[in-house]
XYZ file of C-alpha atoms in Angstrom:
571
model
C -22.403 -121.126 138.977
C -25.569 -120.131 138.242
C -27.991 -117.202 138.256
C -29.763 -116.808 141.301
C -33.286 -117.886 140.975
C -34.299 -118.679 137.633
C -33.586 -115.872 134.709
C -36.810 -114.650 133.232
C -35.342 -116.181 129.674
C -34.748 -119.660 130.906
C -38.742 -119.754 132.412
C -40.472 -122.460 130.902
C -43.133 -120.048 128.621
C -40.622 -117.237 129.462
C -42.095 -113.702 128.611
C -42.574 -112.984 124.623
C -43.744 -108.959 125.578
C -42.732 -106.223 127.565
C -45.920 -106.850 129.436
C -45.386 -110.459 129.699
C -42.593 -110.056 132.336
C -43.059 -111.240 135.928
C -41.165 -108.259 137.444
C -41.350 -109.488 140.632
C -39.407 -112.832 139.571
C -36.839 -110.176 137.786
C -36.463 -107.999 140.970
C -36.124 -111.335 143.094
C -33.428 -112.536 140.917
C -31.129 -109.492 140.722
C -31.440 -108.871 144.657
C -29.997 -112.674 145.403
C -26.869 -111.550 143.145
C -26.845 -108.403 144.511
C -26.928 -109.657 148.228
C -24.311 -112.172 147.598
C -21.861 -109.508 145.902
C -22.094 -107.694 149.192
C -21.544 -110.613 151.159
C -18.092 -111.164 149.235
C -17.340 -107.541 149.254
C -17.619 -107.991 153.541
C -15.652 -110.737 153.557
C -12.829 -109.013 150.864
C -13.137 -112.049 148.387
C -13.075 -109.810 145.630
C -12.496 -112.948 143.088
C -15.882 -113.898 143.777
C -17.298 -110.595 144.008
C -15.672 -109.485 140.409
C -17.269 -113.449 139.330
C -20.920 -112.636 140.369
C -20.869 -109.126 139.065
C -19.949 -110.427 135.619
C -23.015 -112.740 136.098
C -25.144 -110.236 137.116
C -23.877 -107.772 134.011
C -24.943 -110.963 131.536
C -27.741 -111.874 133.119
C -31.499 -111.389 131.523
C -33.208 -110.287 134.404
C -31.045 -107.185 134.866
C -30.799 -106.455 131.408
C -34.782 -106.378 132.137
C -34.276 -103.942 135.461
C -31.753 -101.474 133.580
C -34.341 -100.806 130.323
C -37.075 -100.915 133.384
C -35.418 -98.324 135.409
C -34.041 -96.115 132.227
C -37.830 -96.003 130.426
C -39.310 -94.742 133.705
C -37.154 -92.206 135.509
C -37.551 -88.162 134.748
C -35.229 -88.367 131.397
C -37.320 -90.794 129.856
C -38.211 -88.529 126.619
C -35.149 -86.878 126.829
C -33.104 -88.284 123.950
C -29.401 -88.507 123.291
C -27.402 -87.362 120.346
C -29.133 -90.162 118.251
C -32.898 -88.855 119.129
C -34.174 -92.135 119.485
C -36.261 -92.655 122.677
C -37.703 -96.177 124.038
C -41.180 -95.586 124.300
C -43.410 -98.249 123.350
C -43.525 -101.799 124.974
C -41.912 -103.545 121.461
C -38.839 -100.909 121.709
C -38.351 -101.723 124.882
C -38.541 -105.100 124.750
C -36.406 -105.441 122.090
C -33.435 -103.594 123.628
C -32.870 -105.703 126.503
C -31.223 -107.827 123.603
C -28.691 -105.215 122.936
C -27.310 -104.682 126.024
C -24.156 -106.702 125.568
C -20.143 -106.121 125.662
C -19.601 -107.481 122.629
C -19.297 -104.673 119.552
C -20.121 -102.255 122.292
C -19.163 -98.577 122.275
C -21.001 -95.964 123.513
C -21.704 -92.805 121.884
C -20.863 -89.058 122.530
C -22.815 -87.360 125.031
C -25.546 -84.493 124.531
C -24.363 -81.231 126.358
C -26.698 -79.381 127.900
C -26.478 -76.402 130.043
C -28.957 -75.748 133.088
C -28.706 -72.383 134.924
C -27.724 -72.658 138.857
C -28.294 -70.739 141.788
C -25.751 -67.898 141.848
C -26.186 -66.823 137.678
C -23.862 -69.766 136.191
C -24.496 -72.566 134.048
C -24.400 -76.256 135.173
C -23.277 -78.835 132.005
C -25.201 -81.663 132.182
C -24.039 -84.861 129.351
C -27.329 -86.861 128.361
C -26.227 -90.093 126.635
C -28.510 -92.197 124.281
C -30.546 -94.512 125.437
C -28.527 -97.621 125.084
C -25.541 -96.010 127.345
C -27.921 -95.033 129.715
C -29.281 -98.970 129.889
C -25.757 -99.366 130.062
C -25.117 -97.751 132.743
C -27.907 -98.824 134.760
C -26.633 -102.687 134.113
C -23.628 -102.264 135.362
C -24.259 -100.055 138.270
C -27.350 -102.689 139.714
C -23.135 -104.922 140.256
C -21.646 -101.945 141.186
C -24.175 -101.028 143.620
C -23.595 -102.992 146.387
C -19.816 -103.236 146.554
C -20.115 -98.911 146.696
C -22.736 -99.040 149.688
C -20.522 -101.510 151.782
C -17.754 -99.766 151.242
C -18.749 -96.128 151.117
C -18.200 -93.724 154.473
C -20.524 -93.957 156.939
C -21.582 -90.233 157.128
C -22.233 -89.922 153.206
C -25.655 -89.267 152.437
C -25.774 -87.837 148.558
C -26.989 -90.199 146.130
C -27.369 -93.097 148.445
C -29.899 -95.786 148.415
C -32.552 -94.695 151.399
C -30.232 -91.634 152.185
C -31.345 -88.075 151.971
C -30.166 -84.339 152.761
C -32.090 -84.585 156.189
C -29.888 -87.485 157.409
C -26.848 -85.284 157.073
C -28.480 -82.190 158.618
C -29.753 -85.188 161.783
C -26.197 -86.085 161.958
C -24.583 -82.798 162.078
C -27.144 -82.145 164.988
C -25.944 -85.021 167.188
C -22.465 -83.853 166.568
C -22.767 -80.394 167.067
C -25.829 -79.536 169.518
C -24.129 -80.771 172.782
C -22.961 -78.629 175.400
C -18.750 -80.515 174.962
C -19.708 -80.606 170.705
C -16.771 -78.921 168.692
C -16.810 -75.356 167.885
C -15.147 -75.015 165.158
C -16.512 -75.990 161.485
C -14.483 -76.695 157.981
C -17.202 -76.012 155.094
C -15.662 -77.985 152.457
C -17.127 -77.802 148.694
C -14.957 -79.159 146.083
C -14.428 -77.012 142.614
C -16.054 -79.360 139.703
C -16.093 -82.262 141.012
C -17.868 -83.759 138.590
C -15.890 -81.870 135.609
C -12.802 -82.644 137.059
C -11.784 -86.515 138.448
C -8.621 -88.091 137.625
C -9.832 -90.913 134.567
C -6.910 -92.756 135.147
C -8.160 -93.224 139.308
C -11.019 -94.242 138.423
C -10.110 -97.090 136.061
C -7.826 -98.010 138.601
C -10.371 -97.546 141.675
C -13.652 -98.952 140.474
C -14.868 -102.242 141.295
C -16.391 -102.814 137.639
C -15.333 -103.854 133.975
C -12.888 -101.109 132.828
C -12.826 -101.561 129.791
C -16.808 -100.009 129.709
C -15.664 -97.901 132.173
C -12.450 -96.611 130.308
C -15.133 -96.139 126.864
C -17.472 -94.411 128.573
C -15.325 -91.604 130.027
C -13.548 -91.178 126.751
C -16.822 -91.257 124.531
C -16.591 -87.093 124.272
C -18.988 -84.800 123.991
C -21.589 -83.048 121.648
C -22.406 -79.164 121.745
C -23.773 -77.025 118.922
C -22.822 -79.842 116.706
C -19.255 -79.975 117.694
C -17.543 -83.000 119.186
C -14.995 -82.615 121.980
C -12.815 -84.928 123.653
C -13.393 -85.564 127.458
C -10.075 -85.825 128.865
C -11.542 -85.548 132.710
C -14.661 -85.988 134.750
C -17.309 -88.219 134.813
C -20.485 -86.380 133.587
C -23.813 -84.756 134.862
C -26.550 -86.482 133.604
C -24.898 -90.309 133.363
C -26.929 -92.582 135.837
C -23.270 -94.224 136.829
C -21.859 -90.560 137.246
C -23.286 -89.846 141.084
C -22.138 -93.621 142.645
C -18.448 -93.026 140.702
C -18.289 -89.418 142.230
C -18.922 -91.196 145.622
C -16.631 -93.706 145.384
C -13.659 -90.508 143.881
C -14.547 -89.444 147.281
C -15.077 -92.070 149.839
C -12.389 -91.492 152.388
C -12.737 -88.349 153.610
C -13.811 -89.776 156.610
C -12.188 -93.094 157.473
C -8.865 -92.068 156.369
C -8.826 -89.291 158.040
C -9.584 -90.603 161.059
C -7.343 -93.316 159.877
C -4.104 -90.272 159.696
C -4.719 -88.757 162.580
C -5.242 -92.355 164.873
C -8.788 -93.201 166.142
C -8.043 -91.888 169.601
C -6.691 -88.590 168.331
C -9.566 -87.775 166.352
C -12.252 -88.323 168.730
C -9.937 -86.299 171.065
C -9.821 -83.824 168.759
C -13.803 -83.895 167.750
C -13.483 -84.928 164.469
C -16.344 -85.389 162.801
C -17.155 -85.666 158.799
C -20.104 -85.374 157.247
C -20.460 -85.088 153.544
C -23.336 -84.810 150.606
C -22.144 -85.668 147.593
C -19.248 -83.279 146.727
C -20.235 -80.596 149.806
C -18.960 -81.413 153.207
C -18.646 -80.377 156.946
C -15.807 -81.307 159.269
C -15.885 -80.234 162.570
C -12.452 -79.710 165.024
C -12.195 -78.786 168.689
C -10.210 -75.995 167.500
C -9.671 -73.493 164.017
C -5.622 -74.463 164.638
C -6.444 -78.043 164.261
C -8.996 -77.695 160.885
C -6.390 -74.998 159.544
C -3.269 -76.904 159.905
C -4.140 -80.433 160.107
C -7.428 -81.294 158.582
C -7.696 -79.442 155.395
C -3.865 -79.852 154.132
C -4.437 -83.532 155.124
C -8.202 -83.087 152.275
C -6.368 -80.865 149.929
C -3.834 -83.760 149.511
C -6.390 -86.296 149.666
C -8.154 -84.865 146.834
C -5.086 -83.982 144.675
C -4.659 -87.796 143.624
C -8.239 -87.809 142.696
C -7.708 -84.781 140.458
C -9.799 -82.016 142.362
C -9.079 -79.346 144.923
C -10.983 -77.320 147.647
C -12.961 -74.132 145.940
C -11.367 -70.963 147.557
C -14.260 -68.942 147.149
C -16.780 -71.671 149.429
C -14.749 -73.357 151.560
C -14.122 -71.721 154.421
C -13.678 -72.012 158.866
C -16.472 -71.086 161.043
C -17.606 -71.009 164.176
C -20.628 -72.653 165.774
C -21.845 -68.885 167.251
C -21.288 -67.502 164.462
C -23.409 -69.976 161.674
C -22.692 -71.495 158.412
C -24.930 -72.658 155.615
C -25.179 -76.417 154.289
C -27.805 -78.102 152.171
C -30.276 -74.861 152.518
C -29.969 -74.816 156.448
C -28.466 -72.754 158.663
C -26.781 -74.198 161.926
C -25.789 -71.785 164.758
C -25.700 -72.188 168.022
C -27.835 -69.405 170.107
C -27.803 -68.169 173.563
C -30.406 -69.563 176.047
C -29.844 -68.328 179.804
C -26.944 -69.620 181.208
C -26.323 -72.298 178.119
C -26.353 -71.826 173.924
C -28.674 -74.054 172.271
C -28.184 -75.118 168.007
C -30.797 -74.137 166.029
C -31.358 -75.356 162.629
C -33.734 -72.771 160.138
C -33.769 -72.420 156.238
C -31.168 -70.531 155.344
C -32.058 -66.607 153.845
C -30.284 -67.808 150.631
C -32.890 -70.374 150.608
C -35.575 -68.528 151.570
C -35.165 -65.744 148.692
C -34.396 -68.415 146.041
C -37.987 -70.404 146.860
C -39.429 -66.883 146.717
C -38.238 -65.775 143.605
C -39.512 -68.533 141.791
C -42.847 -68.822 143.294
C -43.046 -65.499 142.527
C -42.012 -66.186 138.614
C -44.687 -68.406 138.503
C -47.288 -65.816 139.784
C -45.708 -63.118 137.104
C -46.001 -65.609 134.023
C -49.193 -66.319 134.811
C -51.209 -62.851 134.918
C -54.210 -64.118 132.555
C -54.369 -67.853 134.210
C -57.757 -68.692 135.955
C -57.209 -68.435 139.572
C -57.796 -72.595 140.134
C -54.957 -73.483 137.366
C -52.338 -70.597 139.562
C -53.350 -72.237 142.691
C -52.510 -75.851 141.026
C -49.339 -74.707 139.899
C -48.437 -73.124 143.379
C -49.553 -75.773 145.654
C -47.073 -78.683 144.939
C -43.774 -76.128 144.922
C -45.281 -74.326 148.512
C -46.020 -78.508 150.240
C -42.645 -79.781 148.731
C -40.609 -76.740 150.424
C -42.727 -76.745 153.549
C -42.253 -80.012 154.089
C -38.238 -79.894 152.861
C -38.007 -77.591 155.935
C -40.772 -79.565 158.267
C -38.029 -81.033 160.715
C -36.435 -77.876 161.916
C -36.938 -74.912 163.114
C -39.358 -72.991 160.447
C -42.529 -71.590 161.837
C -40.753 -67.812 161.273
C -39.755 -68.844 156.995
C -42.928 -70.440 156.668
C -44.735 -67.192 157.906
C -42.562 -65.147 156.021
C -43.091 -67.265 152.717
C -46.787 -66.884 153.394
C -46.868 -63.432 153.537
C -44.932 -62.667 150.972
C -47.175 -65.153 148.632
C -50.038 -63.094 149.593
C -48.165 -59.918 148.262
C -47.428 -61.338 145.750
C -51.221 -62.918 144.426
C -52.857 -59.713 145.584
C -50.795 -57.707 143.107
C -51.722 -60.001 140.755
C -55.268 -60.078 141.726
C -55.664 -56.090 141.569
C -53.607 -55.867 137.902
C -56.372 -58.291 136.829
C -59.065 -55.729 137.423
C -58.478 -52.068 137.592
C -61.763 -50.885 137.626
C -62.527 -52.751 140.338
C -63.127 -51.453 143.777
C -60.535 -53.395 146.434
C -63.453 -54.744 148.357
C -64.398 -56.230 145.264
C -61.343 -58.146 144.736
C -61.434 -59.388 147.809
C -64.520 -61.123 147.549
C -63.866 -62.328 144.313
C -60.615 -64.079 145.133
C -60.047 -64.287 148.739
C -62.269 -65.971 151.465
C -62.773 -66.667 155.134
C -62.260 -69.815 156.689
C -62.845 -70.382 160.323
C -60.092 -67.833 162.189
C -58.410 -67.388 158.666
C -59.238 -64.587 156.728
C -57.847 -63.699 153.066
C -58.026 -67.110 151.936
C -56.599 -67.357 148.357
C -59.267 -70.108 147.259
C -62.161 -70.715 144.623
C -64.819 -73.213 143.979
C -63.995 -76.150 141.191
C -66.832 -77.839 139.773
C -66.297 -80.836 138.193
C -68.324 -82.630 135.180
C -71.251 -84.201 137.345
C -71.782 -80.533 138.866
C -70.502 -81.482 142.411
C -68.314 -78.503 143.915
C -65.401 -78.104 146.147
C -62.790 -75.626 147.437
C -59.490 -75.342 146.064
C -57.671 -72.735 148.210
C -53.792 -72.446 148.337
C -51.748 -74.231 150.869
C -50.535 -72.846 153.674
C -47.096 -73.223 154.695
C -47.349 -72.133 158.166
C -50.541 -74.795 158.940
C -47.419 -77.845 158.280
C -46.793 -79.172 162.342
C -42.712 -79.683 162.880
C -42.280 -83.435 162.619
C -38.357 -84.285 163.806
C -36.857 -86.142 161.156
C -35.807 -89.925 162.550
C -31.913 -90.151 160.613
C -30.779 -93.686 159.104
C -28.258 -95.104 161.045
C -24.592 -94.660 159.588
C -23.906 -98.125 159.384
C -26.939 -99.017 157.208
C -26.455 -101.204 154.321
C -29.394 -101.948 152.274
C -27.733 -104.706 150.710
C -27.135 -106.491 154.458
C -30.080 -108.910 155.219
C -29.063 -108.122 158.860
C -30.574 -104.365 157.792
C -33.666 -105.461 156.030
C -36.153 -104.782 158.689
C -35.014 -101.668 159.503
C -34.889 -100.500 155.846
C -38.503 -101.213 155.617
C -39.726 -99.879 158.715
C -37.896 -96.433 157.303
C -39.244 -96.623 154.049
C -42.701 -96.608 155.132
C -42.355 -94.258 157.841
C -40.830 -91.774 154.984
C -43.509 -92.215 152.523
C -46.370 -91.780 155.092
C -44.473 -88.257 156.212
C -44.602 -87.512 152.563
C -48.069 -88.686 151.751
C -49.401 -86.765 154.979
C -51.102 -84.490 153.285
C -52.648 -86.743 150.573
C -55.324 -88.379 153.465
C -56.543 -90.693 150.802
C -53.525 -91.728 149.093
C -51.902 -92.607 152.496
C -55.174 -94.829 152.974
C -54.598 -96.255 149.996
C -50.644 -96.715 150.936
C -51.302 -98.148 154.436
C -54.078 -101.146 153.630
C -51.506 -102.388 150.705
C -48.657 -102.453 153.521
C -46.871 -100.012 151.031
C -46.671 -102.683 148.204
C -47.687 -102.430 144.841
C -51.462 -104.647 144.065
C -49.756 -106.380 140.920
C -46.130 -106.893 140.933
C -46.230 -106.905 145.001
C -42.879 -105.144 145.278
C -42.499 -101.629 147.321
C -43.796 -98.366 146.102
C -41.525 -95.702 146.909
C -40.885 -91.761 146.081
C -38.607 -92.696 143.357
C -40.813 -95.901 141.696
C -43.705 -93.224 141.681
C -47.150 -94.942 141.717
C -50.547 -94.468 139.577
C -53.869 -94.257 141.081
C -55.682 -97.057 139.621
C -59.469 -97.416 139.402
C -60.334 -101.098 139.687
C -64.072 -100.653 137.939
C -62.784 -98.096 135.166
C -65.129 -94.236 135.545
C -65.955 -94.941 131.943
C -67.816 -98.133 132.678
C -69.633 -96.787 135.770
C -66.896 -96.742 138.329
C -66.650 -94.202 141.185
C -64.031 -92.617 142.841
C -64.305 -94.075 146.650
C -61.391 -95.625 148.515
C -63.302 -99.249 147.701
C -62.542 -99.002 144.050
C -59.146 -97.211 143.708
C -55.056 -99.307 144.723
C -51.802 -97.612 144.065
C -49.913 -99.407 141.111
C -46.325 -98.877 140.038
C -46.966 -96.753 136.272
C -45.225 -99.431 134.285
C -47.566 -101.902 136.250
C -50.501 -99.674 135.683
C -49.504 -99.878 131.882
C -49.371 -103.526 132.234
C -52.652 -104.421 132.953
C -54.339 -101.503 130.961
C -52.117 -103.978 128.086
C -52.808 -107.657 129.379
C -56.810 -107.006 129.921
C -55.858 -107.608 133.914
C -57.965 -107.299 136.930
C -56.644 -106.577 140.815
C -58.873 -106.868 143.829
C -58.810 -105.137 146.976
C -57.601 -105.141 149.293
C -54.390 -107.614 150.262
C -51.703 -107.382 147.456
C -51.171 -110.964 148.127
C -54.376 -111.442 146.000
C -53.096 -110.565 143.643
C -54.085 -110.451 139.620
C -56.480 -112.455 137.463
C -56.887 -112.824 133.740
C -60.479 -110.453 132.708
């Protein structure tokens, strides 16, 4: 059996450079294996499923993907206990060679410690660069046998899956007037820290041998090594799909114990986000004796248990918290109606750090405070755009404005408060006290930069995936791509010319044609460069994936607007 498609290595003038390689050819060739692992996963021929994985693991164009995906993502000059980093196109290039079983053993992991929410530490493991590539290789096989068989209300860390599909599907099953009352918060104690090795060897659908090294490797802290006896780490691109699989479950074998008929009889419902969860019950007697001996079992062979402290039995009038929500149900005349707002936890955490920002910045011109506020008050606005807000996002306003006129009148004194007012703070149609200045660029031409407004975001109900979705099923191709570019277009909303931009190119990149998403990232590309004369309008600018953008900067390449099919000619 061969490859499917032609590998990049067996081309004809195959690629010589990083910025040689046809990456649409690559991405073509790893999605035909990756399709036809899902198919034999469906139809429980695991032989042939465990076959084309191994060809997919050997194969050069995902040895390409893996040092593609591992080069570009967030950690990218965050090194591992060796300090070497990939970045330049001949280091890159190079290590696709060196991803390979043979001799291979990974090294120990960097320990890192980030703070969380409620004063503790978080450990996060970064492994080297080669481990990482590693990883990546083997999860692009791993991939699609963990979608098909993952639960269908699991939504952390899954391929076109987010926190606002869980919250969507916790409203269908709780907002109707015969919806369950009664609500099992479930958040499990380490998960991460704390899985059974010797399951997972035994559970995962991939090589475990690598798997088996790659648990063991240990870690590094203050230059001290220590064994890892449990838990798959933080930080490890394998760790989130392994943690998913610990847990997949929950809800089919529940349902499974307690007979199909039972459970919808008894309005069970599960829906989980990585390691939190929700499971609602008709009554407490049913989540208190039933359900969660029935999870504290089911977790026991994985090696975890239920945290005392969080998990806990609510009811729907009463409210619980999950994913920085609230969900209660309200009275509304004669009927109660569920309302979904940002929690107050929430709410207080977003404050207090836009409000560290404001306090570490008391000598910063007002233009670089309001570029530094901007992006954190859109992304939480439009976090909490699909449910009920309008009262946090006033709230948050206000208490920005407290916030920038203290720092406004520590700035000056002397000053008279009328005087501060008109030095920082504007009028704009009905809106007064405008945080907002004038920027004026290197050709003299002006504009307003004012902060954004949280309360000016409209509520846009958020359309959830549906549970079944597989994005490795050609049967839910369509669909993936209508969702895709409905999401990015919410998320662009506010970037009018970007989303032009997005739209004409039907979402897909001008050189390597494939789809630009939130986690590819994209560059805005100039197609006559500024330096030689170019300008900034709509007619010279197209939306390039950054290692594409790099590409042609390297190759002397030219795109045209404004069909992608066009695609590239040599300058």
């Amino acid at each position: 059996m061969k490859e499917h498609g032609p590998s990049v290595s067996a081309l004809p003038n195959g690629p010589q450079h990083w910025h040689d390689i046809d990456w649409c050819r690559v991405q073509r060739n790893v999605r035909g294996m990756q399709l036809r692992i899902a198919k034999a996963c469906r139809e429980n021929d695991w032989r042939r499923a465990k076959a084309l994985q191994r060809m997919l693991t050997r194969s050069r164009s995902a040895r390409l993907l893996a040092v593609r995906r591992v080069t570009e993502n967030q950690g990218k000059r965050t090194a591992g206990v060796d300090r070497v980093l990939w970045d330049t196109p001949d280091a890159k290039f190079a290590a696709t060679s060196r991803l390979g079983l043979r001799g291979y053993r990974p090294q120990p992991l960097r320990r890192v410690y980030i703070p969380k929410s409620n004063g503790k530490e978080r450990p996060l493991g970064i492994p080297t660069m080669l481990d990482r590539a590693m990883q990546a290789l083997h999860l692009l096989a791993l991939a699609p046998i963990a979608e098909t068989r993952a639960d269908p209300n699991s939504y952390g860390f899954r391929i076109e899956r987010s926190t606002h599909d869980a919250m969507g599907q916790l409203f269908v099953c709780l907002s109707k007037k015969v919806s369950p009352q009664w609500v099992l918060e479930g958040d499990i104690e380490g998960c991460f820290d704390n899985i059974n090795h010797d399951w997972l060897t035994s559970n995962v659908p991939m090589d475990r041998k690598v798997l088996q090294k790659w648990l063991k490797a240990g870690v590094v802290h203050k230059g001290q090594l220590s064994a890892t006896e449990a838990g798959t780490p933080q930080g490890g691109i394998i760790s989130p799909t392994l943690a998913n699989i610990a847990l997949d479950g929950i809800e089919s074998d529940l349902k499974k114990h307690l007979g199909k008929t039972r459970a919808k009889t008894l309005k069970i419902n599960v829906v989980r986000y990585a390691d939190d969860f929700v499971i609602t019950g008709a009554t407490r007697e049913v989540l208190e004796t039933e359900v969660r001996p029935w999870v504290e079992q089911f977790l026991a062979t994985r090696g975890l248990k239920l945290s005392p402290e969080k998990t806990r039995i609510t009811h729907i009038d009463e409210g619980f918290d999950f994913l920085g929500w609230n969900f209660r149900k309200y009275p509304a005349g004669n009927k109660r109606k569920l309302l979904i707002k940002p929690s107050k936890k929430n709410v207080k955490a977003f404050y207090r750090k836009a409000k560290e920002v404001i306090s570490d910045n008391k000598t910063a011109r007002q233009e670089n405070l309001i570029r530094l506020l901007n992006p954190m008050l859109q992304g939480w606005a439009l976090y909490h755009q699909p449910v009920v807000a309008k009262k946090a996002f006033s709230l948050i306003d206000h208490l920005v404005f407290r916030a920038l006129w203290r720092w406004a009148t520590r700035r000056h004194p002397r000053k008279g408060l009328s005087w501060i007012r008109k030095k920082y703070f504007r009028s704009d149609g009905l809106r007064n006290w405008v945080f907002a200045t004038t920027h004026v660029d290197e050709k003299g031409n002006k504009r307003n930069v004012e902060l954004f407004r949280t309360a000016g975001i409209d509520v846009v109900r958020h359309k959830k995936i549906k549970a079944e979705y597989n994005p490795f099923d050609p049967a839910d191709e369509q669909d993936g791509e209508k969702l895709r570019m409905a999401r990015m277009l919410n998320k662009l909303k506010y970037r009018k010319q970007i989303t032009r931009l997005f739209v004409e190119q039907k979402g897909l990149c001008v050189l390597c044609n494939l789809p630009i998403s939130k986690e590819t990232g994209w560059h805005d590309h100039h197609i006559v460069y500024r330096s030689q004369g170019g300008n900034d309008t709509l007619e010279n600018r197209v939306l390039l994936h950054p290692e594409c953008h790099q590409q042609l900067h390297a190759r002397g390449l030219k795109v045209s607007k404004p069909a992608p099919s066009r695609g590239l000619v040599k300058a």
